[in-house]
Amino acid sequence: MHKMFFSVALLTLGTGAFAQTKKPVAAKKAVAPAPLLKNSTDSLSYAIGVNVGTYFKKQGVEHLNYAALDKALADCFGEKPLTLSDEQAVMTIQQKLQEFMTKKANAVKEEGLKFLAENKKRPGVVELPDGLQYEVIRKGTGPMPVDTSVVKVNYTGYLLSGKKFDASADHGGPATFPLNRVIKGWTEGVKLMPVGSSYKFYIPSELAYGDRGAGNDIPGGSTLIFEVELLDIVAPGATPAPAAGQ
């Protein structure tokens, strides 16, 4: 059945033999493969293969046993006894996809750790105990927010590759949000900024979106870079009460 997913061109090659006159024998023309999609059933079959194959390849699946895949499809459509029940099939897929996702996230995370280890050596870069790094681009003179403040900011976010994945300008202008409703790296970092400041943050995955990533643009395990300008504190929020004895 997997022949529906892959077509093989069969070429007829010339012998390459030479006549006694040493003039080359003309190469035979390649034989065109027979059309793969001859009817609507063929097209649907191939389309299903493209859809399923594309999805699972994006999830990290690199290899499949096509004979087993063909048998599963044939058994399902032929209403034959299944080697794995529906529940077992779902559990198998979930387990394997989790393994693939973890493997990919660990590789991305390792890249981030290497970057952060070198980045903290640069002049002007400060690393906090939990791994968050920042550098001051411009220091403002206004008040500083707390966890529960609502802030107004301009920002641009990048992957380590330099690819921009988000920016406030892409959404029509400055963004306003409660500081305790964003990723940990943002909450911790923006609290360091007086209004009027511009900082650059280097956020390890544990303080960002972790192994799960975010959408199609932020892979699991990603270290993120943000350029943030704190424009205003829209609502100051409640200042945490001091601990007993302070």
Short mmCIF file of N, CA and C in Angstrom, two decimals, residues 3 17 26 65 71 77 89 94 103 110 112 116 133 146 148 164 168 184 208 223-225 232 242:
data_model
loop_
_atom_site.label_atom_id
_atom_site.label_comp_id
_atom_site.label_asym_id
_atom_site.label_seq_id
_atom_site.Cartn_x
_atom_site.Cartn_y
_atom_site.Cartn_z
N LYS A 3 3.16 1.92 -1.75
CA LYS A 3 3.48 2.34 -3.11
C LYS A 3 2.61 3.51 -3.51
N ALA A 17 28.17 0.68 -24.71
CA ALA A 17 29.18 -0.05 -25.49
C ALA A 17 29.60 0.78 -26.70
N ALA A 26 23.95 5.78 -29.06
CA ALA A 26 23.02 6.77 -28.50
C ALA A 26 22.27 6.18 -27.31
N ASN A 65 7.91 1.85 9.82
CA ASN A 65 7.88 0.56 9.14
C ASN A 65 6.67 0.60 8.21
N LYS A 71 -0.24 -2.67 6.68
CA LYS A 71 -1.08 -3.72 7.27
C LYS A 71 -2.15 -3.10 8.17
N PHE A 77 -9.50 -0.90 7.15
CA PHE A 77 -10.48 -0.78 6.07
C PHE A 77 -11.10 -2.14 5.72
N ALA A 89 -3.24 1.80 20.56
CA ALA A 89 -2.65 2.61 19.50
C ALA A 89 -2.46 4.05 19.96
N GLN A 94 1.06 8.45 21.80
CA GLN A 94 1.34 9.48 22.81
C GLN A 94 2.71 9.28 23.44
N LYS A 103 13.32 14.57 23.26
CA LYS A 103 14.61 14.51 22.59
C LYS A 103 14.91 15.82 21.87
N GLU A 110 20.10 22.34 25.31
CA GLU A 110 21.56 22.27 25.41
C GLU A 110 22.20 23.41 24.63
N GLY A 112 20.85 26.29 24.19
CA GLY A 112 20.62 27.49 24.99
C GLY A 112 21.57 27.61 26.15
N LEU A 116 24.08 30.73 26.90
CA LEU A 116 24.04 31.51 28.13
C LEU A 116 25.38 31.48 28.87
N GLN A 133 19.33 36.31 32.50
CA GLN A 133 20.38 37.27 32.20
C GLN A 133 19.76 38.52 31.60
N VAL A 146 5.75 46.07 40.40
CA VAL A 146 5.80 44.89 41.24
C VAL A 146 5.05 43.77 40.51
N THR A 148 2.20 42.44 40.73
CA THR A 148 0.79 42.63 40.39
C THR A 148 0.52 43.89 39.58
N LYS A 164 12.91 36.55 14.52
CA LYS A 164 11.91 37.24 15.35
C LYS A 164 10.64 36.40 15.37
N SER A 168 5.56 43.68 19.79
CA SER A 168 4.36 44.48 20.06
C SER A 168 3.95 45.27 18.83
N LYS A 184 7.74 33.56 33.56
CA LYS A 184 8.48 33.92 34.76
C LYS A 184 9.63 34.87 34.47
N ALA A 208 10.81 30.39 30.59
CA ALA A 208 10.02 30.79 29.43
C ALA A 208 8.89 29.76 29.22
N THR A 223 15.73 28.91 24.60
CA THR A 223 16.16 30.12 25.29
C THR A 223 15.71 31.30 24.44
N LEU A 224 15.10 32.30 25.07
CA LEU A 224 14.52 33.42 24.33
C LEU A 224 15.26 34.72 24.64
N ILE A 225 15.27 35.60 23.66
CA ILE A 225 15.87 36.92 23.81
C ILE A 225 14.78 37.96 23.59
N ASP A 232 5.25 52.55 30.77
CA ASP A 232 4.41 53.10 31.84
C ASP A 232 3.94 51.96 32.74
N PRO A 242 5.64 42.98 53.99
CA PRO A 242 6.91 42.43 54.45
C PRO A 242 6.71 41.21 55.31
#
